[in-house]
Amino acid sequence: MLNGCVTLVGLLLVAVLGLVIWLETQPERDEAHARKNLRGNAERLRDRLGEAAADGSLLGPEIARIIPPSKPARGVISVTRHADEVTVIAELLGQGPTRSFTSVYQRSVTGCYAFEVATSTSEDQQPTVRELPQEVCTTG
């Protein structure tokens, strides 16, 4: 009888400890999910910018429509044009899963990205995207 109680208490202790560890590491998992979402958003926007530039131009209103601000991310920070290439610097938002049972907010992260899009219709070049230091978007 005593061995059964000790085993039950031990199992309960292991279960409670596992639950505490799982709850303590939840913010890191949510942030990792938000960062993955952020990278996916950047890749989707890269593709949309490439589609918009397929006609040989990429205008400011098109860029603003493709990359709108989404608080706390500012959206388009700057647009630079060099010959047949447009460089768009934007602050983007990535969101993690909603965790209503452990917290009442959704984890979100922002990132600063540069999109380089060729507007020449003769080139069949895929736009590129690269992550920039957050300070570029903060001071831009």
Coordinates of N, CA, C and O in Angstrom, one line a residue:
M1 N 0.8 -1.2 0.0 CA 0.0 0.0 0.0 C 0.9 1.3 0.0 O 0.6 2.2 -0.7
L2 N 1.9 1.3 0.8 CA 2.8 2.4 0.9 C 3.6 2.6 -0.4 O 3.7 3.7 -0.8
N3 N 4.0 1.5 -1.0 CA 4.7 1.6 -2.3 C 3.8 2.2 -3.4 O 4.3 3.0 -4.2
G4 N 2.5 1.9 -3.4 CA 1.6 2.4 -4.3 C 1.4 3.9 -4.2 O 1.4 4.6 -5.1
C5 N 1.4 4.4 -2.9 CA 1.2 5.8 -2.6 C 2.5 6.6 -3.1 O 2.4 7.7 -3.6
V6 N 3.7 6.0 -2.8 CA 4.9 6.6 -3.1 C 5.0 6.7 -4.7 O 5.4 7.7 -5.2
T7 N 4.6 5.7 -5.4 CA 4.6 5.7 -6.8 C 3.7 6.7 -7.4 O 4.0 7.5 -8.3
L8 N 2.5 6.8 -6.8 CA 1.5 7.8 -7.3 C 2.0 9.2 -7.0 O 1.9 10.1 -7.9
V9 N 2.6 9.5 -5.8 CA 3.1 10.8 -5.5 C 4.3 11.1 -6.5 O 4.4 12.2 -7.0
G10 N 5.1 10.1 -6.8 CA 6.2 10.3 -7.7 C 5.7 10.7 -9.1 O 6.2 11.6 -9.8
L11 N 4.7 10.0 -9.6 CA 4.1 10.3 -10.9 C 3.5 11.6 -10.9 O 3.6 12.4 -11.9
L12 N 2.8 12.0 -9.9 CA 2.2 13.4 -9.8 C 3.3 14.4 -9.8 O 3.1 15.5 -10.5
L13 N 4.4 14.2 -9.1 CA 5.5 15.2 -9.0 C 6.1 15.3 -10.4 O 6.4 16.4 -10.9
V14 N 6.3 14.2 -11.1 CA 6.9 14.3 -12.5 C 5.9 15.0 -13.4 O 6.3 15.8 -14.2
A15 N 4.6 14.8 -13.3 CA 3.6 15.4 -14.2 C 3.6 16.9 -13.9 O 3.6 17.7 -14.8
V16 N 3.6 17.3 -12.6 CA 3.6 18.7 -12.3 C 4.9 19.4 -12.7 O 4.8 20.5 -13.3
L17 N 6.0 18.8 -12.5 CA 7.3 19.3 -13.0 C 7.3 19.5 -14.5 O 7.7 20.5 -15.0
G18 N 6.8 18.5 -15.2 CA 6.7 18.6 -16.7 C 5.8 19.7 -17.1 O 6.2 20.4 -18.1
L19 N 4.7 19.9 -16.5 CA 3.8 21.0 -16.8 C 4.5 22.3 -16.5 O 4.3 23.3 -17.4
V20 N 5.2 22.5 -15.4 CA 5.9 23.7 -15.1 C 6.9 24.0 -16.2 O 7.0 25.2 -16.7
I21 N 7.7 23.0 -16.6 CA 8.7 23.2 -17.6 C 8.1 23.6 -18.9 O 8.5 24.5 -19.6
W22 N 7.0 23.0 -19.3 CA 6.3 23.3 -20.5 C 5.8 24.7 -20.5 O 5.9 25.4 -21.5
L23 N 5.2 25.1 -19.4 CA 4.7 26.5 -19.3 C 5.8 27.5 -19.3 O 5.7 28.6 -19.9
E24 N 6.9 27.2 -18.7 CA 8.0 28.2 -18.6 C 8.7 28.3 -20.0 O 9.2 29.4 -20.3
T25 N 8.7 27.3 -20.8 CA 9.3 27.4 -22.1 C 8.4 27.9 -23.2 O 8.8 28.0 -24.4
Q26 N 7.1 28.1 -22.9 CA 6.1 28.5 -23.9 C 6.4 29.8 -24.6 O 6.3 29.9 -25.8
P27 N 6.9 30.9 -23.9 CA 7.3 32.1 -24.6 C 8.3 31.9 -25.6 O 8.2 32.5 -26.7
E28 N 9.3 31.1 -25.4 CA 10.4 30.9 -26.4 C 9.8 30.1 -27.6 O 10.1 30.5 -28.7
R29 N 8.9 29.2 -27.4 CA 8.3 28.5 -28.5 C 7.4 29.4 -29.3 O 7.4 29.4 -30.5
D30 N 6.7 30.3 -28.6 CA 5.8 31.3 -29.3 C 6.6 32.3 -30.1 O 6.3 32.6 -31.2
E31 N 7.8 32.7 -29.6 CA 8.6 33.6 -30.3 C 9.2 32.9 -31.5 O 9.3 33.5 -32.6
A32 N 9.6 31.7 -31.4 CA 10.2 30.9 -32.5 C 9.1 30.8 -33.6 O 9.4 31.0 -34.8
H33 N 7.9 30.6 -33.2 CA 6.8 30.5 -34.2 C 6.5 31.8 -34.9 O 6.3 31.9 -36.1
A34 N 6.6 32.9 -34.1 CA 6.4 34.3 -34.7 C 7.5 34.6 -35.6 O 7.3 35.2 -36.7
R35 N 8.8 34.2 -35.3 CA 9.9 34.5 -36.2 C 9.7 33.7 -37.5 O 10.1 34.1 -38.6
K36 N 9.3 32.4 -37.4 CA 9.0 31.6 -38.6 C 7.9 32.3 -39.5 O 8.0 32.3 -40.7
N37 N 6.9 32.8 -38.8 CA 5.8 33.5 -39.5 C 6.4 34.7 -40.2 O 6.0 35.1 -41.3
L38 N 7.3 35.5 -39.5 CA 7.9 36.7 -40.1 C 8.7 36.3 -41.4 O 8.5 37.0 -42.4
R39 N 9.5 35.3 -41.3 CA 10.2 34.9 -42.5 C 9.3 34.5 -43.7 O 9.6 34.8 -44.8
G40 N 8.2 33.8 -43.3 CA 7.3 33.4 -44.3 C 6.6 34.6 -45.0 O 6.4 34.7 -46.2
N41 N 6.3 35.6 -44.1 CA 5.7 36.8 -44.6 C 6.6 37.6 -45.6 O 6.2 38.1 -46.6
A42 N 7.9 37.6 -45.2 CA 8.9 38.3 -46.1 C 9.0 37.5 -47.4 O 9.1 38.2 -48.5
E43 N 9.0 36.2 -47.4 CA 9.0 35.5 -48.7 C 7.8 35.7 -49.6 O 7.9 35.9 -50.8
R44 N 6.6 35.7 -48.9 CA 5.4 36.0 -49.7 C 5.4 37.4 -50.3 O 5.0 37.6 -51.5
L45 N 5.9 38.4 -49.5 CA 5.9 39.8 -50.0 C 6.9 39.9 -51.1 O 6.7 40.6 -52.1
R46 N 8.1 39.2 -51.0 CA 9.0 39.2 -52.1 C 8.4 38.7 -53.4 O 8.6 39.3 -54.5
D47 N 7.6 37.6 -53.3 CA 7.0 37.1 -54.5 C 5.9 38.1 -55.1 O 5.8 38.2 -56.3
R48 N 5.2 38.7 -54.2 CA 4.2 39.7 -54.6 C 4.8 40.9 -55.3 O 4.3 41.4 -56.3
L49 N 5.9 41.3 -54.8 CA 6.7 42.4 -55.4 C 7.1 42.0 -56.8 O 7.1 42.8 -57.7
G50 N 7.6 40.8 -56.9 CA 8.1 40.3 -58.2 C 6.9 40.3 -59.2 O 7.1 40.7 -60.4
E51 N 5.8 39.8 -58.8 CA 4.6 39.8 -59.7 C 4.2 41.2 -60.1 O 3.9 41.4 -61.2
A52 N 4.3 42.2 -59.1 CA 3.9 43.5 -59.5 C 4.9 44.2 -60.4 O 4.5 45.0 -61.2
A53 N 6.1 43.8 -60.4 CA 7.1 44.3 -61.2 C 7.2 43.7 -62.6 O 8.0 44.1 -63.5
A54 N 6.4 42.6 -62.8 CA 6.5 41.9 -64.0 C 6.2 42.7 -65.3 O 6.6 42.4 -66.4
D55 N 5.4 43.8 -65.1 CA 5.0 44.6 -66.2 C 6.1 45.7 -66.6 O 5.9 46.5 -67.4
G56 N 7.2 45.7 -65.8 CA 8.3 46.6 -66.1 C 8.4 47.8 -65.2 O 9.2 48.6 -65.4
S57 N 7.4 47.9 -64.3 CA 7.5 49.0 -63.4 C 7.0 48.6 -62.0 O 6.3 47.6 -61.9
L58 N 7.4 49.3 -61.0 CA 7.0 49.0 -59.6 C 6.8 50.4 -59.0 O 7.7 51.1 -58.6
L59 N 5.5 50.8 -58.9 CA 5.2 52.2 -58.5 C 4.9 52.2 -57.0 O 4.6 51.2 -56.4
G60 N 5.1 53.4 -56.4 CA 4.9 53.6 -55.0 C 3.6 53.1 -54.4 O 3.5 52.4 -53.4
P61 N 2.4 53.4 -55.1 CA 1.1 52.9 -54.6 C 1.1 51.4 -54.6 O 0.5 50.8 -53.7
E62 N 1.7 50.7 -55.6 CA 1.7 49.3 -55.7 C 2.5 48.7 -54.4 O 2.0 47.8 -53.8
I63 N 3.6 49.3 -54.2 CA 4.4 48.9 -53.0 C 3.7 49.1 -51.7 O 3.7 48.2 -50.9
A64 N 3.0 50.2 -51.6 CA 2.3 50.5 -50.3 C 1.1 49.5 -50.2 O 0.8 49.2 -49.0
R65 N 0.5 49.1 -51.3 CA -0.6 48.2 -51.2 C -0.1 46.8 -50.8 O -0.7 46.1 -50.1
I66 N 1.0 46.4 -51.3 CA 1.6 45.1 -51.1 C 2.1 45.0 -49.6 O 2.0 44.0 -49.0
I67 N 2.8 46.1 -49.2 CA 3.4 46.1 -47.8 C 2.7 47.2 -47.0 O 3.3 48.3 -46.8
P68 N 1.6 47.0 -46.5 CA 0.9 48.0 -45.6 C 1.5 47.9 -44.2 O 2.0 46.9 -43.8
P69 N 1.4 49.0 -43.5 CA 1.8 49.0 -42.1 C 0.9 48.1 -41.3 O -0.3 48.0 -41.6
S70 N 1.4 47.4 -40.3 CA 0.6 46.6 -39.4 C 1.2 46.7 -38.0 O 2.3 46.1 -37.8
K71 N 0.6 47.4 -37.2 CA 1.1 47.8 -35.9 C 1.6 46.5 -35.2 O 0.8 45.5 -35.2
P72 N 2.7 46.5 -34.6 CA 3.7 47.6 -34.4 C 4.7 47.8 -35.5 O 5.5 48.7 -35.4
A73 N 4.6 47.1 -36.6 CA 5.5 47.2 -37.7 C 5.0 48.4 -38.6 O 3.9 48.7 -38.8
R74 N 6.0 49.2 -39.1 CA 5.8 50.4 -39.8 C 5.5 50.2 -41.3 O 5.1 51.2 -41.9
G75 N 5.7 49.1 -41.8 CA 5.5 48.8 -43.2 C 6.7 49.4 -44.0 O 7.9 49.3 -43.6
V76 N 6.4 50.1 -45.1 CA 7.5 50.6 -46.0 C 8.2 51.7 -45.3 O 7.6 52.7 -44.8
I77 N 9.6 51.6 -45.3 CA 10.4 52.6 -44.7 C 11.0 53.5 -45.7 O 11.0 54.7 -45.6
S78 N 11.5 52.9 -46.8 CA 12.1 53.7 -47.9 C 12.0 52.9 -49.2 O 12.0 51.6 -49.2
V79 N 12.0 53.6 -50.3 CA 12.1 53.0 -51.6 C 13.2 53.7 -52.4 O 13.2 55.0 -52.5
T80 N 14.2 53.0 -52.9 CA 15.3 53.5 -53.7 C 15.3 52.9 -55.1 O 15.1 51.7 -55.2
R81 N 15.4 53.8 -56.1 CA 15.4 53.3 -57.5 C 16.8 53.5 -58.1 O 17.4 54.6 -58.0
H82 N 17.4 52.5 -58.7 CA 18.6 52.5 -59.4 C 18.5 51.8 -60.7 O 18.3 50.6 -60.8
A83 N 18.4 52.6 -61.8 CA 18.3 52.0 -63.2 C 17.1 51.1 -63.2 O 15.9 51.6 -63.1
D84 N 17.3 49.8 -63.4 CA 16.2 48.8 -63.5 C 16.0 48.0 -62.2 O 15.5 46.9 -62.3
E85 N 16.3 48.6 -61.1 CA 16.2 47.9 -59.8 C 15.6 48.8 -58.8 O 15.9 50.0 -58.7
V86 N 14.7 48.3 -58.0 CA 14.0 49.0 -56.9 C 14.4 48.3 -55.6 O 14.2 47.0 -55.6
T87 N 14.8 49.0 -54.7 CA 15.1 48.5 -53.3 C 14.1 49.0 -52.4 O 13.9 50.2 -52.2
V88 N 13.3 48.1 -51.7 CA 12.3 48.5 -50.8 C 12.8 48.0 -49.4 O 13.1 46.8 -49.2
I89 N 12.8 48.9 -48.5 CA 13.2 48.6 -47.1 C 11.9 48.7 -46.3 O 11.2 49.7 -46.4
A90 N 11.5 47.6 -45.6 CA 10.3 47.6 -44.8 C 10.4 46.9 -43.5 O 11.2 46.0 -43.4
E91 N 9.6 47.3 -42.6 CA 9.5 46.7 -41.3 C 8.3 45.8 -41.3 O 7.2 46.3 -41.6
L92 N 8.4 44.5 -41.0 CA 7.4 43.6 -41.2 C 7.0 43.0 -39.8 O 7.8 43.1 -38.8
L93 N 5.8 42.4 -39.7 CA 5.3 41.8 -38.5 C 5.2 40.3 -38.7 O 4.7 39.8 -39.7
G94 N 5.6 39.6 -37.6 CA 5.3 38.1 -37.5 C 4.6 37.8 -36.3 O 4.8 38.4 -35.2
Q95 N 3.6 36.9 -36.4 CA 2.8 36.6 -35.2 C 2.9 35.1 -34.8 O 2.9 34.3 -35.7
G96 N 2.9 34.9 -33.5 CA 2.8 33.6 -33.0 C 1.4 33.1 -32.7 O 0.5 33.9 -32.9
P97 N 1.3 31.9 -32.2 CA -0.1 31.4 -31.9 C -0.7 32.1 -30.7 O 0.1 32.6 -29.8
T98 N -2.0 32.3 -30.7 CA -2.7 32.8 -29.6 C -2.7 31.8 -28.4 O -3.0 30.6 -28.6
R99 N -2.3 32.2 -27.3 CA -2.3 31.3 -26.1 C -3.2 31.9 -25.0 O -2.8 32.4 -24.0
S100 N -4.5 31.7 -25.2 CA -5.5 32.3 -24.3 C -5.5 31.6 -22.9 O -5.8 32.2 -22.0
F101 N -5.0 30.3 -22.9 CA -5.0 29.7 -21.6 C -3.8 30.0 -20.7 O -3.9 29.8 -19.5
T102 N -2.7 30.4 -21.3 CA -1.6 30.8 -20.5 C -1.4 32.3 -20.4 O -0.7 32.8 -19.5
S103 N -1.9 33.0 -21.4 CA -1.7 34.5 -21.5 C -2.8 35.0 -22.4 O -3.3 34.3 -23.2
V104 N -3.1 36.3 -22.3 CA -4.2 36.8 -23.1 C -3.7 37.6 -24.3 O -4.4 38.3 -24.9
Y105 N -2.5 37.4 -24.7 CA -1.9 38.1 -25.8 C -1.3 37.1 -26.8 O -1.1 36.0 -26.5
Q106 N -1.1 37.6 -28.0 CA -0.4 36.8 -29.0 C 1.0 37.4 -29.2 O 1.2 38.6 -29.3
R107 N 1.9 36.5 -29.2 CA 3.3 36.9 -29.3 C 3.6 37.5 -30.8 O 3.2 36.8 -31.7
S108 N 4.2 38.6 -30.9 CA 4.5 39.2 -32.2 C 5.9 39.7 -32.1 O 6.4 40.1 -31.1
V109 N 6.6 39.7 -33.3 CA 7.9 40.2 -33.5 C 7.9 41.0 -34.8 O 7.1 40.8 -35.7
T110 N 8.9 42.0 -34.8 CA 9.1 42.7 -36.0 C 10.5 42.5 -36.6 O 11.4 42.1 -35.8
G111 N 10.6 42.7 -37.8 CA 11.9 42.5 -38.5 C 12.0 43.5 -39.6 O 11.1 44.0 -40.2
C112 N 13.3 43.8 -39.9 CA 13.6 44.8 -41.0 C 14.1 44.1 -42.2 O 15.1 43.3 -42.0
Y113 N 13.6 44.3 -43.3 CA 13.9 43.5 -44.5 C 14.2 44.5 -45.7 O 13.5 45.5 -45.8
A114 N 15.1 44.1 -46.6 CA 15.3 44.8 -47.8 C 14.9 43.9 -49.0 O 15.4 42.7 -49.0
F115 N 14.1 44.4 -49.9 CA 13.7 43.6 -51.0 C 14.3 44.3 -52.2 O 14.1 45.5 -52.4
E116 N 15.0 43.6 -53.1 CA 15.6 44.1 -54.3 C 14.9 43.5 -55.5 O 14.9 42.2 -55.7
V117 N 14.2 44.3 -56.2 CA 13.3 43.9 -57.3 C 13.8 44.5 -58.6 O 13.9 45.7 -58.8
A118 N 14.0 43.6 -59.6 CA 14.4 44.0 -60.9 C 13.1 44.4 -61.7 O 12.2 43.6 -61.7
T119 N 13.1 45.6 -62.3 CA 11.9 46.0 -63.1 C 12.1 45.8 -64.6 O 11.1 46.1 -65.3
S120 N 13.2 45.4 -65.0 CA 13.4 45.2 -66.4 C 12.6 44.0 -66.9 O 12.8 42.9 -66.3
T121 N 11.8 44.2 -67.9 CA 11.0 43.1 -68.4 C 11.8 42.1 -69.2 O 11.4 41.0 -69.4
S122 N 13.0 42.4 -69.6 CA 13.9 41.5 -70.4 C 14.5 40.5 -69.5 O 14.9 39.4 -69.9
E123 N 14.6 40.8 -68.2 CA 15.2 39.9 -67.2 C 14.2 39.0 -66.5 O 13.1 39.6 -66.1
D124 N 14.4 37.8 -66.4 CA 13.5 36.9 -65.7 C 14.1 36.6 -64.3 O 14.5 35.5 -64.0
Q125 N 14.3 37.6 -63.5 CA 15.1 37.6 -62.3 C 14.1 37.6 -61.1 O 13.2 38.4 -61.0
Q126 N 14.3 36.7 -60.2 CA 13.5 36.6 -59.0 C 14.0 37.7 -58.0 O 15.2 37.9 -57.8
P127 N 13.1 38.4 -57.4 CA 13.5 39.4 -56.4 C 14.2 38.7 -55.2 O 14.0 37.5 -55.0
T128 N 15.0 39.5 -54.6 CA 15.8 38.9 -53.4 C 15.3 39.6 -52.2 O 14.8 40.8 -52.2
V129 N 15.4 39.0 -51.0 CA 15.1 39.5 -49.8 C 16.2 39.2 -48.8 O 16.7 38.1 -48.8
R130 N 16.5 40.2 -47.9 CA 17.5 39.9 -46.9 C 17.1 40.7 -45.7 O 16.5 41.7 -45.7
E131 N 17.4 40.1 -44.5 CA 17.1 40.7 -43.3 C 18.2 41.7 -42.9 O 19.4 41.5 -43.1
L132 N 17.8 42.9 -42.4 CA 18.6 44.0 -42.0 C 18.6 44.1 -40.5 O 17.6 43.7 -39.8
P133 N 19.6 44.8 -39.9 CA 19.5 45.1 -38.5 C 18.3 45.9 -38.2 O 17.9 46.8 -39.0
Q134 N 17.7 45.7 -37.1 CA 16.4 46.4 -36.7 C 16.7 47.9 -36.7 O 15.8 48.7 -36.9
E135 N 17.9 48.4 -36.4 CA 18.2 49.8 -36.3 C 17.9 50.5 -37.6 O 17.6 51.7 -37.6
V136 N 18.1 49.8 -38.7 CA 17.9 50.4 -40.1 C 16.4 50.9 -40.2 O 16.1 52.0 -40.6
C137 N 15.5 50.1 -39.7 CA 14.1 50.4 -39.8 C 13.7 51.4 -38.7 O 12.8 52.2 -38.8
T138 N 14.4 51.3 -37.6 CA 14.0 52.2 -36.4 C 14.5 53.7 -36.8 O 13.7 54.6 -36.5
T139 N 15.6 53.8 -37.4 CA 16.1 55.2 -37.7 C 15.7 55.7 -39.0 O 15.8 56.8 -39.3
G140 N 15.2 54.7 -39.9 CA 14.8 55.1 -41.2 C 13.5 55.9 -41.2 O 13.1 56.7 -42.0

